[in-house]
Amino acid sequence: MKRQQTKGFTHLINSTKYSLKGLKTALYETAFRQELFLAVILIPLALWLGKNKIECILLIASVLLVLVVELLNTGIEAVVDRIGSEYHELSGQAKDLGSSAVFITLLILFITWAGILLF
């Protein structure tokens, strides 16, 4: 279904609705829920443990980056699943690459937190 083109404030309202719809959809994904739970714990912890504004921003940004990449990974998986359920090497690669992106983002989170809190 093609969405109707809008402009100005109406476009902003519609874009916000679609974004919230996407977040609601993501809540059905186990990995996103787990990472969101982690964010609920880590973001307040970042505000408490960060020694200055820059540290707080880096700690929080690394957590939010994981959520963003997980949303993109979920989008990739949805598109691949939409195309078909039969196995195709490229479909497997797309899903693996999305998963790898999440993994690397989790490494960034770990390195950021370890670097700020331990050094």
XYZ file of C-alpha atoms in Angstrom:
119
model
C 0.000 0.000 0.000
C 1.453 3.335 -1.052
C 1.347 6.102 1.507
C -0.131 9.414 0.463
C 2.422 12.215 0.038
C 2.056 14.972 2.602
C 3.898 18.191 3.388
C 4.619 20.410 6.326
C 3.101 19.723 9.713
C 0.913 16.891 8.389
C 4.044 15.141 7.133
C 5.643 15.521 10.579
C 2.563 14.063 12.285
C 2.374 11.122 9.869
C 6.110 10.429 10.135
C 5.816 10.371 13.917
C 2.896 7.918 13.695
C 4.901 5.604 11.415
C 7.916 5.799 13.716
C 5.836 4.910 16.766
C 4.216 2.077 14.804
C 7.704 0.761 14.020
C 8.745 0.931 17.665
C 5.565 -0.915 18.661
C 6.365 -3.595 16.093
C 9.927 -3.871 17.427
C 8.593 -4.657 20.894
C 7.469 -8.043 19.536
C 11.114 -8.905 18.808
C 12.887 -10.694 21.650
C 16.308 -9.200 20.897
C 14.919 -5.652 20.856
C 13.093 -6.197 24.153
C 16.281 -7.531 25.743
C 18.302 -4.570 24.504
C 15.584 -2.155 25.592
C 15.686 -3.719 29.069
C 19.452 -3.215 29.042
C 18.930 0.420 28.009
C 16.479 1.018 30.876
C 19.222 -0.085 33.272
C 22.262 1.421 31.561
C 20.968 4.909 30.729
C 20.264 5.919 34.350
C 23.536 4.216 35.302
C 25.345 6.330 32.692
C 23.935 9.502 34.227
C 25.158 8.369 37.628
C 28.587 7.028 36.622
C 29.583 9.589 34.001
C 32.038 12.084 35.484
C 31.112 14.858 33.052
C 28.667 15.634 30.250
C 30.861 14.103 27.545
C 31.159 10.791 29.390
C 27.408 10.690 30.005
C 26.723 11.422 26.345
C 29.131 8.715 25.155
C 27.733 6.121 27.544
C 24.131 6.881 26.580
C 24.890 7.171 22.849
C 26.522 3.735 22.811
C 23.376 2.239 24.347
C 21.054 4.031 21.917
C 23.249 2.983 18.985
C 22.596 -0.668 19.860
C 18.841 -0.021 19.697
C 19.132 1.769 16.350
C 21.162 -1.024 14.775
C 18.777 -3.645 16.177
C 15.862 -1.793 14.554
C 17.702 -1.798 11.220
C 18.535 -5.495 11.616
C 14.889 -6.262 12.339
C 13.915 -4.317 9.223
C 16.357 -6.340 7.109
C 14.981 -9.578 8.526
C 11.399 -8.485 7.825
C 12.193 -7.690 4.192
C 14.042 -10.978 3.701
C 11.179 -12.925 5.289
C 8.662 -11.030 3.129
C 10.451 -12.149 -0.037
C 10.058 -15.829 0.743
C 10.532 -18.595 3.269
C 12.705 -20.840 1.087
C 16.417 -20.749 1.769
C 18.552 -18.549 -0.440
C 22.238 -17.865 0.165
C 21.832 -14.097 -0.263
C 18.931 -14.020 2.207
C 21.095 -15.830 4.736
C 23.952 -13.406 4.104
C 21.683 -10.394 4.586
C 20.441 -11.719 7.920
C 23.965 -12.663 9.023
C 25.305 -9.228 8.110
C 22.528 -7.524 10.063
C 23.294 -9.720 13.055
C 26.993 -8.922 12.702
C 26.181 -5.206 12.751
C 24.369 -5.651 16.063
C 27.300 -7.663 17.431
C 29.822 -4.978 16.474
C 27.602 -2.307 18.014
C 27.515 -4.305 21.253
C 31.331 -4.388 21.122
C 31.321 -0.601 20.719
C 29.068 -0.368 23.780
C 31.366 -2.624 25.803
C 34.540 -0.784 24.731
C 32.971 2.612 25.463
C 31.752 1.613 28.909
C 34.982 -0.205 29.812
C 37.096 2.667 28.506
C 35.226 5.299 30.476
C 34.700 3.340 33.688
C 38.036 1.502 33.946
C 40.565 4.044 32.678
